[in-house]
PDB file of C-alpha atoms in Angstrom:
ATOM      1  CA  UNK A   1      -1.962  -6.764  26.539  1.00 72.00           C
ATOM      2  CA  UNK A   2      -3.229  -3.165  26.375  1.00 79.00           C
ATOM      3  CA  UNK A   3      -1.974  -2.596  29.880  1.00 86.00           C
ATOM      4  CA  UNK A   4       1.546  -3.636  28.887  1.00 80.00           C
ATOM      5  CA  UNK A   5       1.438  -1.383  25.830  1.00 72.00           C
ATOM      6  CA  UNK A   6       0.208   1.548  27.909  1.00 79.00           C
ATOM      7  CA  UNK A   7       2.926   1.006  30.525  1.00 81.00           C
ATOM      8  CA  UNK A   8       5.661   0.844  27.856  1.00 72.00           C
ATOM      9  CA  UNK A   9       4.208   3.965  26.213  1.00 70.00           C
ATOM     10  CA  UNK A  10       4.381   5.969  29.451  1.00 75.00           C
ATOM     11  CA  UNK A  11       7.886   4.701  30.133  1.00 73.00           C
ATOM     12  CA  UNK A  12       8.889   5.890  26.699  1.00 69.00           C
ATOM     13  CA  UNK A  13       7.348   9.345  27.127  1.00 69.00           C
ATOM     14  CA  UNK A  14       9.060   9.994  30.448  1.00 72.00           C
ATOM     15  CA  UNK A  15      12.476   9.244  29.033  1.00 69.00           C
ATOM     16  CA  UNK A  16      14.970  12.071  29.702  1.00 67.00           C
ATOM     17  CA  UNK A  17      16.286  12.178  26.107  1.00 70.00           C
ATOM     18  CA  UNK A  18      14.797  14.437  23.475  1.00 78.00           C
ATOM     19  CA  UNK A  19      11.957  13.615  21.113  1.00 84.00           C
ATOM     20  CA  UNK A  20      14.197  12.952  18.122  1.00 88.00           C
ATOM     21  CA  UNK A  21      16.479  10.583  19.985  1.00 88.00           C
ATOM     22  CA  UNK A  22      13.573   8.639  21.489  1.00 88.00           C
ATOM     23  CA  UNK A  23      11.639   8.399  18.235  1.00 90.00           C
ATOM     24  CA  UNK A  24      14.764   7.347  16.318  1.00 92.00           C
ATOM     25  CA  UNK A  25      15.486   4.585  18.816  1.00 91.00           C
ATOM     26  CA  UNK A  26      11.883   3.409  18.734  1.00 91.00           C
ATOM     27  CA  UNK A  27      11.845   3.385  14.925  1.00 93.00           C
ATOM     28  CA  UNK A  28      15.045   1.343  14.740  1.00 93.00           C
ATOM     29  CA  UNK A  29      13.775  -1.182  17.278  1.00 92.00           C
ATOM     30  CA  UNK A  30      10.393  -1.495  15.600  1.00 91.00           C
ATOM     31  CA  UNK A  31      11.901  -1.756  12.116  1.00 91.00           C
ATOM     32  CA  UNK A  32      14.478  -4.368  13.096  1.00 90.00           C
ATOM     33  CA  UNK A  33      11.764  -6.483  14.706  1.00 89.00           C
ATOM     34  CA  UNK A  34      10.451  -7.199  11.209  1.00 87.00           C
ATOM     35  CA  UNK A  35      13.687  -9.080  10.460  1.00 85.00           C
ATOM     36  CA  UNK A  36      14.058 -11.146  13.626  1.00 83.00           C
ATOM     37  CA  UNK A  37      12.140 -14.265  12.611  1.00 78.00           C
ATOM     38  CA  UNK A  38      13.540 -14.451   9.101  1.00 74.00           C
ATOM     39  CA  UNK A  39      17.193 -14.013  10.071  1.00 76.00           C
ATOM     40  CA  UNK A  40      17.030 -16.697  12.777  1.00 70.00           C
ATOM     41  CA  UNK A  41      17.481 -13.917  15.398  1.00 80.00           C
ATOM     42  CA  UNK A  42      20.879 -12.953  13.986  1.00 80.00           C
ATOM     43  CA  UNK A  43      19.695  -9.348  13.746  1.00 84.00           C
ATOM     44  CA  UNK A  44      20.192  -9.009  17.505  1.00 86.00           C
ATOM     45  CA  UNK A  45      23.948  -9.232  16.943  1.00 87.00           C
ATOM     46  CA  UNK A  46      23.823  -5.849  15.194  1.00 88.00           C
ATOM     47  CA  UNK A  47      20.901  -4.383  17.164  1.00 90.00           C
ATOM     48  CA  UNK A  48      22.935  -2.508  19.802  1.00 91.00           C
ATOM     49  CA  UNK A  49      25.612  -1.182  17.398  1.00 93.00           C
ATOM     50  CA  UNK A  50      22.994   0.126  14.953  1.00 92.00           C
ATOM     51  CA  UNK A  51      21.153   2.005  17.701  1.00 92.00           C
ATOM     52  CA  UNK A  52      24.370   3.517  19.055  1.00 91.00           C
ATOM     53  CA  UNK A  53      25.717   4.468  15.608  1.00 93.00           C
ATOM     54  CA  UNK A  54      22.430   6.195  14.767  1.00 92.00           C
ATOM     55  CA  UNK A  55      22.594   7.999  18.146  1.00 89.00           C
ATOM     56  CA  UNK A  56      19.154   6.729  19.115  1.00 89.00           C
ATOM     57  CA  UNK A  57      17.859   5.870  22.548  1.00 86.00           C
ATOM     58  CA  UNK A  58      18.561   2.226  23.394  1.00 87.00           C
ATOM     59  CA  UNK A  59      15.683   1.891  25.915  1.00 85.00           C
ATOM     60  CA  UNK A  60      13.319   3.302  23.286  1.00 87.00           C
ATOM     61  CA  UNK A  61      14.690   0.800  20.756  1.00 90.00           C
ATOM     62  CA  UNK A  62      14.035  -2.063  23.154  1.00 89.00           C
ATOM     63  CA  UNK A  63      10.501  -0.786  23.785  1.00 88.00           C
ATOM     64  CA  UNK A  64       9.913  -0.485  20.032  1.00 89.00           C
ATOM     65  CA  UNK A  65      11.171  -4.021  19.595  1.00 90.00           C
ATOM     66  CA  UNK A  66       8.858  -5.313  22.335  1.00 89.00           C
ATOM     67  CA  UNK A  67       5.858  -3.542  20.823  1.00 88.00           C
ATOM     68  CA  UNK A  68       6.787  -5.026  17.446  1.00 87.00           C
ATOM     69  CA  UNK A  69       6.824  -8.479  19.041  1.00 86.00           C
ATOM     70  CA  UNK A  70       3.471  -7.998  20.761  1.00 87.00           C
ATOM     71  CA  UNK A  71       1.816  -6.779  17.550  1.00 85.00           C
ATOM     72  CA  UNK A  72       2.647 -10.000  15.621  1.00 84.00           C
ATOM     73  CA  UNK A  73       3.151  -7.874  12.482  1.00 82.00           C
ATOM     74  CA  UNK A  74       6.044  -9.970  11.090  1.00 82.00           C
ATOM     75  CA  UNK A  75       3.845 -13.062  11.141  1.00 82.00           C
ATOM     76  CA  UNK A  76       0.851 -11.358   9.533  1.00 86.00           C
ATOM     77  CA  UNK A  77       2.960  -9.671   6.856  1.00 85.00           C
ATOM     78  CA  UNK A  78       4.704 -12.861   5.711  1.00 83.00           C
ATOM     79  CA  UNK A  79       2.653 -13.304   2.481  1.00 85.00           C
ATOM     80  CA  UNK A  80       3.008  -9.624   1.578  1.00 88.00           C
ATOM     81  CA  UNK A  81       6.761  -9.707   2.220  1.00 86.00           C
ATOM     82  CA  UNK A  82       7.186 -12.833   0.088  1.00 83.00           C
ATOM     83  CA  UNK A  83       5.275 -11.233  -2.805  1.00 87.00           C
ATOM     84  CA  UNK A  84       7.178  -7.958  -2.463  1.00 89.00           C
ATOM     85  CA  UNK A  85      10.521  -9.775  -2.362  1.00 85.00           C
ATOM     86  CA  UNK A  86       9.628 -11.836  -5.423  1.00 85.00           C
ATOM     87  CA  UNK A  87       8.695  -8.652  -7.333  1.00 89.00           C
ATOM     88  CA  UNK A  88      11.960  -6.924  -6.431  1.00 88.00           C
ATOM     89  CA  UNK A  89      14.209  -9.967  -6.898  1.00 80.00           C
ATOM     90  CA  UNK A  90      12.500 -11.898  -9.720  1.00 75.00           C
ATOM     91  CA  UNK A  91      15.320 -14.400 -10.221  1.00 72.00           C
ATOM     92  CA  UNK A  92      14.905 -18.022  -9.251  1.00 70.00           C
ATOM     93  CA  UNK A  93      16.628 -18.851  -5.988  1.00 63.00           C
ATOM     94  CA  UNK A  94      18.101 -22.317  -5.801  1.00 62.00           C
ATOM     95  CA  UNK A  95      16.968 -23.891  -2.582  1.00 60.00           C
ATOM     96  CA  UNK A  96      19.397 -26.182  -0.856  1.00 57.00           C
ATOM     97  CA  UNK A  97      17.817 -29.432   0.190  1.00 57.00           C
ATOM     98  CA  UNK A  98      18.874 -30.145   3.712  1.00 57.00           C
ATOM     99  CA  UNK A  99      18.137 -32.678   6.366  1.00 62.00           C
ATOM    100  CA  UNK A 100      16.641 -31.599   9.682  1.00 63.00           C
ATOM    101  CA  UNK A 101      19.169 -29.985  11.990  1.00 59.00           C
ATOM    102  CA  UNK A 102      20.017 -31.351  15.392  1.00 64.00           C
ATOM    103  CA  UNK A 103      21.503 -29.644  18.418  1.00 64.00           C
ATOM    104  CA  UNK A 104      24.854 -31.325  17.808  1.00 67.00           C
ATOM    105  CA  UNK A 105      24.901 -29.856  14.280  1.00 63.00           C
ATOM    106  CA  UNK A 106      24.691 -26.375  15.746  1.00 59.00           C
ATOM    107  CA  UNK A 107      27.869 -26.928  17.748  1.00 63.00           C
ATOM    108  CA  UNK A 108      29.751 -28.604  14.900  1.00 67.00           C
ATOM    109  CA  UNK A 109      31.817 -26.944  12.208  1.00 65.00           C
ATOM    110  CA  UNK A 110      28.840 -26.968   9.813  1.00 66.00           C
ATOM    111  CA  UNK A 111      27.139 -23.995  11.473  1.00 66.00           C
ATOM    112  CA  UNK A 112      27.818 -21.666   8.531  1.00 69.00           C
ATOM    113  CA  UNK A 113      26.328 -24.151   6.060  1.00 68.00           C
ATOM    114  CA  UNK A 114      23.230 -24.382   8.232  1.00 63.00           C
ATOM    115  CA  UNK A 115      22.894 -20.588   8.446  1.00 65.00           C
ATOM    116  CA  UNK A 116      23.457 -20.246   4.700  1.00 66.00           C
ATOM    117  CA  UNK A 117      20.712 -22.735   3.912  1.00 63.00           C
ATOM    118  CA  UNK A 118      18.315 -21.030   6.335  1.00 60.00           C
ATOM    119  CA  UNK A 119      18.921 -17.576   4.901  1.00 62.00           C
ATOM    120  CA  UNK A 120      19.018 -18.710   1.276  1.00 62.00           C
ATOM    121  CA  UNK A 121      15.676 -20.465   1.447  1.00 59.00           C
ATOM    122  CA  UNK A 122      13.991 -17.306   2.756  1.00 77.00           C
ATOM    123  CA  UNK A 123      15.670 -14.688   0.574  1.00 80.00           C
ATOM    124  CA  UNK A 124      12.387 -13.392  -0.888  1.00 81.00           C
ATOM    125  CA  UNK A 125      10.866 -12.927   2.551  1.00 84.00           C
ATOM    126  CA  UNK A 126      14.066 -11.328   3.822  1.00 86.00           C
ATOM    127  CA  UNK A 127      14.043  -8.757   1.007  1.00 88.00           C
ATOM    128  CA  UNK A 128      10.354  -8.008   1.510  1.00 89.00           C
ATOM    129  CA  UNK A 129      10.638  -7.741   5.290  1.00 89.00           C
ATOM    130  CA  UNK A 130      13.633  -5.424   4.985  1.00 90.00           C
ATOM    131  CA  UNK A 131      11.562  -3.046   2.874  1.00 92.00           C
ATOM    132  CA  UNK A 132       8.555  -3.339   5.185  1.00 92.00           C
ATOM    133  CA  UNK A 133      10.825  -2.797   8.207  1.00 90.00           C
ATOM    134  CA  UNK A 134      12.141   0.448   6.717  1.00 93.00           C
ATOM    135  CA  UNK A 135       8.598   1.612   5.886  1.00 94.00           C
ATOM    136  CA  UNK A 136       7.228   0.767   9.340  1.00 92.00           C
ATOM    137  CA  UNK A 137      10.303   2.301  10.966  1.00 92.00           C
ATOM    138  CA  UNK A 138       9.724   5.589   9.136  1.00 94.00           C
ATOM    139  CA  UNK A 139       6.033   5.601  10.001  1.00 94.00           C
ATOM    140  CA  UNK A 140       6.708   4.819  13.658  1.00 92.00           C
ATOM    141  CA  UNK A 141       9.354   7.574  13.820  1.00 93.00           C
ATOM    142  CA  UNK A 142       6.834  10.261  12.936  1.00 95.00           C
ATOM    143  CA  UNK A 143       4.065   8.776  15.086  1.00 93.00           C
ATOM    144  CA  UNK A 144       6.270   8.536  18.187  1.00 89.00           C
ATOM    145  CA  UNK A 145       7.744  12.002  17.588  1.00 89.00           C
ATOM    146  CA  UNK A 146       4.248  13.509  17.354  1.00 92.00           C
ATOM    147  CA  UNK A 147       3.002  11.670  20.462  1.00 87.00           C
ATOM    148  CA  UNK A 148       6.126  12.604  22.427  1.00 85.00           C
ATOM    149  CA  UNK A 149       5.791  16.301  21.609  1.00 87.00           C
ATOM    150  CA  UNK A 150       2.050  16.280  22.275  1.00 89.00           C
ATOM    151  CA  UNK A 151       2.565  14.674  25.685  1.00 83.00           C
ATOM    152  CA  UNK A 152       5.405  17.063  26.541  1.00 82.00           C
ATOM    153  CA  UNK A 153       3.276  20.110  25.734  1.00 87.00           C
ATOM    154  CA  UNK A 154       0.361  18.720  27.735  1.00 88.00           C
ATOM    155  CA  UNK A 155       2.565  18.140  30.796  1.00 82.00           C
ATOM    156  CA  UNK A 156       4.043  21.632  30.456  1.00 83.00           C
ATOM    157  CA  UNK A 157       0.558  23.138  30.253  1.00 87.00           C
ATOM    158  CA  UNK A 158      -0.554  21.260  33.387  1.00 84.00           C
ATOM    159  CA  UNK A 159       2.567  22.372  35.231  1.00 80.00           C
ATOM    160  CA  UNK A 160       1.957  26.032  34.360  1.00 81.00           C
ATOM    161  CA  UNK A 161      -1.661  25.707  35.432  1.00 80.00           C
ATOM    162  CA  UNK A 162      -0.614  24.362  38.843  1.00 76.00           C
ATOM    163  CA  UNK A 163       1.795  27.260  39.362  1.00 72.00           C
ATOM    164  CA  UNK A 164      -0.844  29.892  38.547  1.00 69.00           C
ATOM    165  CA  UNK A 165      -3.497  28.549  40.916  1.00 65.00           C
ATOM    166  CA  UNK A 166      -3.377  30.287  44.303  1.00 64.00           C
ATOM    167  CA  UNK A 167      -3.092  28.236  47.439  1.00 62.00           C
ATOM    168  CA  UNK A 168      -6.321  27.879  49.351  1.00 65.00           C
ATOM    169  CA  UNK A 169      -6.022  29.008  52.959  1.00 64.00           C
ATOM    170  CA  UNK A 170      -8.324  27.762  55.648  1.00 60.00           C
TER     171      UNK A 170
END
């Protein structure tokens, strides 16, 4: 797992875009990963447009999303998100009792009722995860920006050092 993270990290740092564009894309991808499970993966419908409208790097957003998946943070933060959502939206949410869904139900005309019942039953978690996604997105923006600039300066320093060293003649 660490090897995959390290590979994705190096891929991210060697991206030709600037530090702000890369860190913005990473932050959006990492932040939106917090919502994937609780929106039944509907967040991927708006994933690409959000990254492009924010003028972030799409490859960095995908890498941020992958790192968010590998970290299992959305699963671990479920109780915290539920509590946070209940504090922010203290009203009682009426849960719709539904029968188990089948594959044929997904292709029927009742798809919007199914999606409504899924989203309505998890409204507290959705509110909490949205807030946590924004917080983790902001944190990851500054972390990735710092690491990107640090790596860029280190590579520049190594390049200057190689130019200054005289060639050894035999």
